[in-house]
mmCIF file of C-alpha atoms in Angstrom:
data_model
loop_
_atom_site.group_PDB
_atom_site.id
_atom_site.type_symbol
_atom_site.label_atom_id
_atom_site.label_comp_id
_atom_site.label_asym_id
_atom_site.label_seq_id
_atom_site.Cartn_x
_atom_site.Cartn_y
_atom_site.Cartn_z
ATOM 1 C CA MET A 354 0.492 0.353 -0.084
ATOM 2 C CA HIS A 355 1.209 3.694 -1.089
ATOM 3 C CA GLU A 356 2.207 5.830 1.919
ATOM 4 C CA GLU A 357 1.397 9.084 0.250
ATOM 5 C CA SER A 358 -1.915 9.396 -1.808
ATOM 6 C CA GLU A 359 -2.660 9.856 -5.644
ATOM 7 C CA LEU A 360 -5.488 11.786 -5.417
ATOM 8 C CA VAL A 361 -6.279 14.653 -7.114
ATOM 9 C CA THR A 362 -8.526 17.684 -6.471
ATOM 10 C CA GLY A 363 -11.077 19.452 -9.063
ATOM 11 C CA GLU A 364 -8.261 22.160 -9.242
ATOM 12 C CA ALA A 365 -5.706 19.728 -10.379
ATOM 13 C CA VAL A 366 -3.685 19.353 -7.321
ATOM 14 C CA VAL A 367 -2.156 16.339 -5.644
ATOM 15 C CA LEU A 368 -2.818 15.609 -2.453
ATOM 16 C CA ASP A 369 -0.073 15.140 0.125
ATOM 17 C CA LEU A 370 -2.106 12.685 2.326
ATOM 18 C CA HIS A 371 -0.701 10.292 4.870
ATOM 19 C CA VAL A 372 -2.826 7.196 4.503
ATOM 20 C CA ALA A 373 -3.729 4.554 7.286
ATOM 21 C CA LYS A 374 -2.215 1.298 6.755
ATOM 22 C CA LEU A 375 -4.610 -2.036 6.608
ATOM 23 C CA ALA A 376 -2.964 -2.973 9.894
ATOM 24 C CA SER A 377 -3.306 -0.069 12.071
ATOM 25 C CA ARG A 378 -6.974 0.132 10.366
ATOM 26 C CA ALA A 379 -8.108 -3.397 11.435
ATOM 27 C CA LEU A 380 -6.465 -2.646 15.381
ATOM 28 C CA ALA A 381 -8.829 0.279 15.227
ATOM 29 C CA MET A 382 -11.191 -1.659 14.247
ATOM 30 C CA VAL A 383 -11.124 -4.631 17.102
ATOM 31 C CA LEU A 384 -10.769 -1.783 19.346
ATOM 32 C CA ASP A 385 -14.454 -0.673 18.217
ATOM 33 C CA VAL A 386 -15.607 -3.940 18.076
ATOM 34 C CA LEU A 387 -14.653 -4.409 21.618
ATOM 35 C CA VAL A 388 -16.550 -1.230 22.730
ATOM 36 C CA GLN A 389 -19.805 -2.329 20.476
ATOM 37 C CA PHE A 390 -19.814 -5.661 22.536
ATOM 38 C CA ALA A 391 -19.616 -4.247 25.934
ATOM 39 C CA LEU A 392 -22.456 -1.926 24.583
ATOM 40 C CA PHE A 393 -24.406 -4.810 23.565
ATOM 41 C CA ILE A 394 -23.766 -6.826 26.609
ATOM 42 C CA GLY A 395 -24.935 -3.629 28.771
ATOM 43 C CA ALA A 396 -27.811 -4.015 26.488
ATOM 44 C CA PHE A 397 -28.990 -7.283 26.791
ATOM 45 C CA VAL A 398 -28.972 -6.748 30.740
ATOM 46 C CA VAL A 399 -31.410 -3.559 30.822
ATOM 47 C CA LEU A 400 -33.440 -5.570 28.784
ATOM 48 C CA MET A 401 -33.616 -8.928 30.451
ATOM 49 C CA LEU A 402 -34.022 -6.158 33.855
ATOM 50 C CA THR A 403 -37.091 -4.524 32.379
ATOM 51 C CA VAL A 404 -38.743 -6.871 29.665
ATOM 52 C CA PRO A 405 -41.435 -8.897 31.308
ATOM 53 C CA GLY A 406 -39.979 -12.839 29.979
ATOM 54 C CA ASP A 407 -43.547 -13.385 28.867
ATOM 55 C CA ASP A 408 -43.187 -10.869 26.379
ATOM 56 C CA GLY A 409 -40.912 -12.561 23.674
ATOM 57 C CA SER A 410 -41.873 -9.994 20.881
ATOM 58 C CA LEU A 411 -40.840 -7.191 22.202
ATOM 59 C CA ALA A 412 -37.619 -8.299 23.754
ATOM 60 C CA LEU A 413 -36.549 -9.237 20.281
ATOM 61 C CA THR A 414 -38.198 -5.685 18.759
ATOM 62 C CA LEU A 415 -35.967 -4.308 21.382
ATOM 63 C CA LEU A 416 -33.197 -5.981 20.854
ATOM 64 C CA LEU A 417 -33.007 -5.281 16.810
ATOM 65 C CA VAL A 418 -33.194 -1.847 17.961
ATOM 66 C CA PHE A 419 -29.737 -2.033 20.289
ATOM 67 C CA VAL A 420 -28.490 -3.843 17.939
ATOM 68 C CA VAL A 421 -28.584 -1.559 14.618
ATOM 69 C CA LEU A 422 -28.163 1.909 17.419
ATOM 70 C CA ILE A 423 -24.951 0.047 18.394
ATOM 71 C CA MET A 424 -23.657 -1.176 15.316
ATOM 72 C CA VAL A 425 -24.490 1.702 13.210
ATOM 73 C CA GLY A 426 -25.629 4.850 15.485
ATOM 74 C CA TYR A 427 -22.313 3.904 17.338
ATOM 75 C CA PRO A 428 -19.404 5.103 14.402
ATOM 76 C CA VAL A 429 -22.013 7.460 12.512
ATOM 77 C CA LEU A 430 -22.660 9.591 15.802
ATOM 78 C CA PHE A 431 -18.566 9.204 16.809
ATOM 79 C CA GLU A 432 -17.428 10.261 13.715
ATOM 80 C CA THR A 433 -19.785 12.669 13.350
ATOM 81 C CA LEU A 434 -18.918 14.462 16.864
ATOM 82 C CA SER A 435 -15.308 14.074 16.172
ATOM 83 C CA ARG A 436 -15.091 15.078 12.518
ATOM 84 C CA GLY A 437 -13.686 11.471 11.558
ATOM 85 C CA ARG A 438 -12.796 9.552 14.721
ATOM 86 C CA SER A 439 -14.078 6.891 16.427
ATOM 87 C CA LEU A 440 -12.749 5.611 19.849
ATOM 88 C CA GLY A 441 -10.628 3.496 18.398
ATOM 89 C CA LYS A 442 -9.692 5.748 15.511
ATOM 90 C CA MET A 443 -8.611 7.959 18.501
ATOM 91 C CA ALA A 444 -6.614 5.194 20.192
ATOM 92 C CA VAL A 445 -4.216 4.387 17.169
ATOM 93 C CA GLY A 446 -4.040 7.717 15.874
ATOM 94 C CA LEU A 447 -6.291 7.448 12.287
ATOM 95 C CA ARG A 448 -9.244 10.005 11.375
ATOM 96 C CA VAL A 449 -11.635 9.419 8.355
ATOM 97 C CA VAL A 450 -11.595 12.900 5.707
ATOM 98 C CA ARG A 451 -13.152 13.412 2.274
ATOM 99 C CA VAL A 452 -11.349 12.103 -0.720
ATOM 100 C CA ASP A 453 -10.115 16.558 -1.296
ATOM 101 C CA GLY A 454 -9.069 16.302 2.644
ATOM 102 C CA GLY A 455 -11.937 18.018 4.419
ATOM 103 C CA PRO A 456 -13.189 17.279 7.338
ATOM 104 C CA ILE A 457 -16.327 14.889 7.348
ATOM 105 C CA ARG A 458 -19.791 15.299 7.726
ATOM 106 C CA PHE A 459 -22.711 13.526 8.958
ATOM 107 C CA ARG A 460 -23.707 12.479 5.373
ATOM 108 C CA HIS A 461 -20.208 10.855 4.842
ATOM 109 C CA ALA A 462 -20.650 9.223 8.375
ATOM 110 C CA LEU A 463 -24.254 7.728 7.965
ATOM 111 C CA THR A 464 -23.259 6.146 4.777
ATOM 112 C CA ARG A 465 -20.108 5.015 5.674
ATOM 113 C CA GLY A 466 -21.624 3.324 8.479
ATOM 114 C CA LEU A 467 -24.383 1.927 7.051
ATOM 115 C CA ALA A 468 -21.855 0.592 3.851
ATOM 116 C CA GLY A 469 -19.739 -1.059 6.992
ATOM 117 C CA PHE A 470 -23.434 -2.650 8.819
ATOM 118 C CA VAL A 471 -24.626 -4.166 4.963
ATOM 119 C CA ILE A 472 -21.542 -4.948 3.189
ATOM 120 C CA ASP A 473 -18.317 -4.497 4.347
ATOM 121 C CA PHE A 474 -18.223 -6.463 7.896
ATOM 122 C CA TRP A 475 -21.567 -7.726 9.495
ATOM 123 C CA ALA A 476 -25.009 -8.795 6.784
ATOM 124 C CA LEU A 477 -22.614 -9.228 3.397
ATOM 125 C CA GLY A 478 -19.517 -8.709 4.740
ATOM 126 C CA VAL A 479 -18.391 -12.504 6.078
ATOM 127 C CA PHE A 480 -16.724 -10.613 9.057
ATOM 128 C CA GLY A 481 -14.779 -7.977 7.132
ATOM 129 C CA ALA A 482 -13.564 -10.380 4.992
ATOM 130 C CA VAL A 483 -15.414 -7.762 2.170
ATOM 131 C CA ALA A 484 -13.943 -4.532 4.249
ATOM 132 C CA VAL A 485 -9.777 -6.516 3.753
ATOM 133 C CA ILE A 486 -10.714 -8.011 0.381
ATOM 134 C CA VAL A 487 -11.361 -4.004 -1.183
ATOM 135 C CA SER A 488 -8.867 -2.390 1.177
ATOM 136 C CA LEU A 489 -5.674 -4.462 -0.567
ATOM 137 C CA CYS A 490 -7.540 -3.643 -3.844
ATOM 138 C CA SER A 491 -7.355 -0.301 -3.181
ATOM 139 C CA SER A 492 -4.229 1.759 -3.792
ATOM 140 C CA ASP A 493 -5.096 4.207 -1.144
ATOM 141 C CA GLY A 494 -6.792 1.101 1.061
ATOM 142 C CA ARG A 495 -10.075 2.286 0.741
ATOM 143 C CA ARG A 496 -13.931 0.184 1.785
ATOM 144 C CA VAL A 497 -17.118 -0.098 -0.038
ATOM 145 C CA GLY A 498 -17.954 2.134 2.442
ATOM 146 C CA ASP A 499 -15.263 4.992 1.865
ATOM 147 C CA PHE A 500 -15.789 4.640 -2.262
ATOM 148 C CA LEU A 501 -19.871 5.153 -1.435
ATOM 149 C CA ALA A 502 -19.070 8.190 0.912
ATOM 150 C CA GLY A 503 -15.705 9.456 -0.736
ATOM 151 C CA THR A 504 -13.629 9.278 2.263
ATOM 152 C CA LEU A 505 -10.571 8.182 3.170
ATOM 153 C CA VAL A 506 -8.596 6.808 6.153
ATOM 154 C CA VAL A 507 -5.460 8.504 6.918
ATOM 155 C CA ARG A 508 -2.984 8.947 9.818
ATOM 156 C CA ASP A 509 -3.979 11.961 12.068
ATOM 157 C CA ARG A 510 -0.798 11.749 14.872
ATOM 158 C CA VAL A 511 2.398 12.714 14.400
ATOM 159 C CA PRO A 512 4.988 10.809 16.291
ATOM 160 C CA GLU A 513 6.501 11.844 19.528
ATOM 161 C CA SER A 514 9.910 11.818 18.604
ATOM 162 C CA VAL A 515 8.616 14.510 15.970
ATOM 163 C CA GLY A 516 7.655 18.044 17.098
ATOM 164 C CA TYR A 517 6.483 21.351 14.991
ATOM 165 C CA PRO A 518 9.429 23.414 14.515
ATOM 166 C CA ALA A 519 8.639 27.414 15.883
ATOM 167 C CA ILE A 520 6.506 29.885 14.251
ATOM 168 C CA GLY A 521 8.549 33.012 13.680
ATOM 169 C CA MET A 522 6.519 36.230 13.338
ATOM 170 C CA PRO A 523 6.930 37.729 9.972
ATOM 171 C CA PRO A 524 8.574 41.132 9.725
ATOM 172 C CA GLY A 525 6.498 43.489 9.551
ATOM 173 C CA LEU A 526 3.122 42.411 10.785
ATOM 174 C CA GLU A 527 3.459 42.811 14.454
ATOM 175 C CA GLY A 528 1.218 45.863 15.084
ATOM 176 C CA TRP A 529 -1.569 44.068 12.461
ATOM 177 C CA ALA A 530 -1.260 40.613 14.311
ATOM 178 C CA ALA A 531 -1.500 42.480 17.543
ATOM 179 C CA GLN A 532 -5.216 44.184 16.725
ATOM 180 C CA LEU A 533 -6.470 40.370 15.616
ATOM 181 C CA ASP A 534 -9.368 39.080 17.906
ATOM 182 C CA LEU A 535 -7.428 35.155 17.912
ATOM 183 C CA THR A 536 -10.762 34.168 20.039
ATOM 184 C CA ARG A 537 -12.498 33.349 17.143
ATOM 185 C CA LEU A 538 -10.156 31.184 15.787
ATOM 186 C CA PRO A 539 -11.633 27.283 16.153
ATOM 187 C CA ASP A 540 -8.653 25.074 17.387
ATOM 188 C CA ASP A 541 -9.000 22.214 14.775
ATOM 189 C CA LEU A 542 -7.822 25.322 11.928
ATOM 190 C CA ALA A 543 -4.974 26.183 13.752
ATOM 191 C CA LEU A 544 -4.129 22.753 13.766
ATOM 192 C CA ALA A 545 -4.144 22.432 10.359
ATOM 193 C CA SER A 546 -2.294 25.635 9.759
ATOM 194 C CA ARG A 547 0.412 24.341 12.271
ATOM 195 C CA GLN A 548 0.299 21.313 9.796
ATOM 196 C CA PHE A 549 1.059 23.216 7.318
ATOM 197 C CA LEU A 550 3.605 25.371 7.635
ATOM 198 C CA ALA A 551 5.411 22.438 9.027
ATOM 199 C CA ARG A 552 5.266 20.435 5.863
ATOM 200 C CA PHE A 553 5.561 23.584 4.006
ATOM 201 C CA GLY A 554 8.580 22.680 2.564
ATOM 202 C CA GLN A 555 7.931 19.098 1.674
ATOM 203 C CA LEU A 556 4.696 20.000 -0.434
ATOM 204 C CA ALA A 557 4.579 20.326 -4.016
ATOM 205 C CA PRO A 558 4.508 23.866 -5.217
ATOM 206 C CA GLU A 559 0.870 23.847 -7.049
ATOM 207 C CA ALA A 560 -0.161 21.774 -3.366
ATOM 208 C CA SER A 561 0.981 24.195 -1.129
ATOM 209 C CA HIS A 562 -0.029 26.976 -2.680
ATOM 210 C CA ALA A 563 -4.230 25.903 -3.183
ATOM 211 C CA LEU A 564 -3.808 24.457 0.290
ATOM 212 C CA GLY A 565 -2.314 27.612 1.830
ATOM 213 C CA TRP A 566 -4.871 29.858 0.186
ATOM 214 C CA LYS A 567 -7.771 27.672 1.020
ATOM 215 C CA LEU A 568 -6.207 27.678 4.982
ATOM 216 C CA ALA A 569 -5.773 31.656 4.817
ATOM 217 C CA GLN A 570 -9.397 32.534 3.641
ATOM 218 C CA GLN A 571 -10.888 29.952 6.086
ATOM 219 C CA VAL A 572 -8.406 31.495 9.211
ATOM 220 C CA GLY A 573 -9.423 35.234 7.630
ATOM 221 C CA ASN A 574 -12.974 34.127 7.490
ATOM 222 C CA ALA A 575 -13.235 32.743 11.575
ATOM 223 C CA LEU A 576 -11.333 36.289 11.964
ATOM 224 C CA GLY A 577 -13.381 37.844 10.100
ATOM 225 C CA THR A 578 -10.595 39.524 8.432
ATOM 226 C CA PRO A 579 -9.467 39.391 4.966
ATOM 227 C CA VAL A 580 -5.406 37.845 3.985
ATOM 228 C CA PRO A 581 -3.468 41.649 3.194
ATOM 229 C CA PRO A 582 -2.779 42.211 -0.148
ATOM 230 C CA GLY A 583 1.000 41.025 -0.930
ATOM 231 C CA VAL A 584 1.068 39.026 2.121
ATOM 232 C CA PRO A 585 1.739 35.216 0.902
ATOM 233 C CA PRO A 586 -0.831 33.326 2.768
ATOM 234 C CA TRP A 587 2.334 31.391 4.397
ATOM 235 C CA ALA A 588 3.566 34.634 6.241
ATOM 236 C CA PHE A 589 -0.653 35.129 6.728
ATOM 237 C CA LEU A 590 -0.780 32.034 8.738
ATOM 238 C CA ALA A 591 2.130 32.055 10.602
ATOM 239 C CA ALA A 592 1.713 36.014 12.045
ATOM 240 C CA VAL A 593 -1.705 34.849 13.031
ATOM 241 C CA LEU A 594 -0.518 31.388 14.859
ATOM 242 C CA ALA A 595 2.966 33.284 15.989
ATOM 243 C CA GLU A 596 0.460 35.839 17.732
ATOM 244 C CA ARG A 597 -1.780 33.188 19.623
ATOM 245 C CA ARG A 598 1.236 31.242 20.881
ATOM 246 C CA ASN A 599 2.741 34.965 22.526
ATOM 247 C CA ARG A 600 -0.757 35.625 23.995
ATOM 248 C CA ASP A 601 -0.808 32.553 25.197
ATOM 249 C CA HIS A 602 2.287 32.407 26.784
ATOM 250 C CA ALA A 603 1.750 35.742 28.210
ATOM 251 C CA ARG A 604 -1.429 34.716 29.875
ATOM 252 C CA ALA A 605 0.314 32.064 31.289
ATOM 253 C CA VAL A 606 2.864 34.196 32.449
ATOM 254 C CA ARG A 607 0.171 37.257 34.219
ATOM 255 C CA ALA A 608 -1.731 34.069 35.828
ATOM 256 C CA TYR A 609 1.398 33.032 37.589
ATOM 257 C CA ALA A 610 2.299 36.148 38.459
ATOM 258 C CA ALA A 611 -1.211 37.055 39.818
ATOM 259 C CA GLN A 612 -0.725 33.208 41.756
ATOM 260 C CA VAL A 613 2.876 34.306 43.247
ATOM 261 C CA ALA A 614 1.014 37.615 44.076
ATOM 262 C CA ALA A 615 -2.605 36.286 45.636
ATOM 263 C CA ALA A 616 0.401 33.604 47.728
ATOM 264 C CA ARG A 617 1.777 36.644 49.455
ATOM 265 C CA GLY A 618 -1.491 38.983 50.123
ATOM 266 C CA GLN A 619 -0.764 41.382 47.634
ATOM 267 C CA LEU A 620 -3.443 40.764 44.408
ATOM 268 C CA PRO A 621 -6.637 38.534 43.980
ATOM 269 C CA ALA A 622 -5.184 35.236 42.291
ATOM 270 C CA THR A 623 -8.068 36.171 39.230
ATOM 271 C CA PRO A 624 -6.122 39.267 36.980
ATOM 272 C CA GLY A 625 -8.307 41.181 34.632
ATOM 273 C CA PRO A 626 -9.137 44.327 33.336
ATOM 274 C CA ASP A 627 -10.012 45.629 37.063
ATOM 275 C CA ARG A 628 -6.965 44.738 38.477
ATOM 276 C CA PRO A 629 -4.057 47.330 38.178
ATOM 277 C CA GLY A 630 -1.046 45.951 36.719
ATOM 278 C CA PHE A 631 -2.796 43.097 34.656
ATOM 279 C CA PRO A 632 -3.936 43.648 31.541
ATOM 280 C CA GLN A 633 -6.799 41.599 30.019
ATOM 281 C CA ALA A 634 -6.144 38.126 29.349
ATOM 282 C CA GLY A 635 -4.962 37.919 25.805
ATOM 283 C CA TYR A 636 -4.204 40.744 24.382
ATOM 284 C CA PRO A 637 -0.468 42.227 24.534
ATOM 285 C CA ALA A 638 -0.479 45.821 27.076
ATOM 286 C CA SER A 639 -0.006 47.639 24.027
ATOM 287 C CA ALA A 640 -2.486 46.625 22.376
ATOM 288 C CA GLN A 641 -5.005 47.795 25.017
ATOM 289 C CA LEU A 642 -3.505 51.342 25.874
ATOM 290 C CA GLY A 643 -3.704 52.495 22.734
ATOM 291 C CA SER A 644 -2.427 56.173 21.872
ATOM 292 C CA THR A 645 -3.884 59.376 22.901
ATOM 293 C CA ALA A 646 -3.516 60.777 19.209
ATOM 294 C CA THR A 647 -6.052 58.395 17.674
ATOM 295 C CA GLY A 648 -8.429 58.055 20.354
ATOM 296 C CA GLY A 649 -7.423 55.888 22.324
ATOM 297 C CA GLN A 650 -6.771 52.867 19.553
ATOM 298 C CA PRO A 651 -3.339 51.627 18.766
ATOM 299 C CA ALA A 652 -1.637 53.255 15.673
ATOM 300 C CA VAL A 653 -0.154 50.332 13.519
ATOM 301 C CA ALA A 654 0.987 50.942 9.957
ATOM 302 C CA SER A 655 -0.448 48.595 7.531
ATOM 303 C CA PRO A 656 3.017 46.268 7.319
ATOM 304 C CA TRP A 657 2.431 45.779 3.586
ATOM 305 C CA ARG A 658 3.083 49.690 2.666
ATOM 306 C CA ALA A 659 5.071 49.643 5.587
ATOM 307 C CA ALA A 660 8.272 49.536 2.709
ATOM 308 C CA ASP A 661 6.513 52.190 0.342
ATOM 309 C CA ALA A 662 6.052 54.762 3.513
ATOM 310 C CA ASP A 663 10.422 56.020 2.996
ATOM 311 C CA THR A 664 10.528 55.627 -0.208
ATOM 312 C CA PRO A 665 10.085 59.210 -2.424
ATOM 313 C CA THR A 666 7.550 59.060 -4.475
ATOM 314 C CA PRO A 667 9.092 58.439 -8.570
ATOM 315 C CA PRO A 668 8.674 61.732 -11.195
ATOM 316 C CA SER A 669 5.477 61.297 -13.589
ATOM 317 C CA GLY A 670 6.014 58.875 -16.104
ATOM 318 C CA THR A 671 9.202 57.386 -14.181
ATOM 319 C CA PRO A 672 8.264 53.363 -13.985
ATOM 320 C CA VAL A 673 8.630 52.401 -10.326
ATOM 321 C CA PRO A 674 10.754 49.784 -9.544
ATOM 322 C CA PRO A 675 9.742 46.168 -7.982
ATOM 323 C CA ALA A 676 9.719 45.867 -4.344
ATOM 324 C CA GLU A 677 11.784 43.736 -2.862
ATOM 325 C CA ASN A 678 9.673 41.060 -0.771
ATOM 326 C CA PRO A 679 10.235 40.502 2.748
ATOM 327 C CA PHE A 680 8.752 36.944 3.126
ATOM 328 C CA ALA A 681 11.100 34.497 2.752
ATOM 329 C CA PRO A 682 9.535 30.772 2.556
ATOM 330 C CA PRO A 683 9.997 28.631 5.604
ATOM 331 C CA GLY A 684 11.961 25.966 5.482
#
């Protein structure tokens, strides 16, 4: 089985996804089956204690309902709520995604769950033989449910020995990033952006450009700010993540300082805007104090125009030389 997928999006971009091997998928399936078996035993005990012994038709009906809910509802519910991960997949480090790399939704999970129950594993699957045969014949290890739902199982967990490189703030974007409301940035979108920046140098140029712009637009929509003109998408993402990390670090330092001060009987333990010497959590002091010349708002120059501010305007008719790109792609 190929380690990298060979899927192509509608924009003719080759996706670079680490597909899950058959052994890891089988292990995740075994763990899920154990959880389902435990749920089935619990449901059977409940039926034995609540349903009268002389009402066999009711007991059989409820038993069939519990079987469907456990065998189909369990994977559908977990994969929908956790965006492609059941308990077994969480333990092994796998995730179900769409063939274009995006997160799955309820319809994808429902299609996979129904196909898994009827075709791949239980009703007609000969206890998983159909799923194993189809996965071995597929270059991406997809079973029948994956083909019907348009999904793919990929490795979601990064080995402990591999860490993400530190993301630095691109030059000129410090003041702009300090004004962002980063509380609106979802954690999964921030993680996807960090993974993209960590693998930027390993992606094909077409894939890095397409995925970078897609992530930058999603982050911009979440924050309510577009990608600044002239700023590469990777620099936009790096500025957002670096500012988010700096604020988390500053928040942790302030919380520790407040606890130390509270232990000494100097200040309350919880810092806040009404505590002297403690600015609002998550925002640097420079972004909160502002400037009296601008009515209390921080005066931050546009970072992508900073280079033009000190450059004299050429005479009319004189061509303007192209500005040097201040951003260097990450290694």
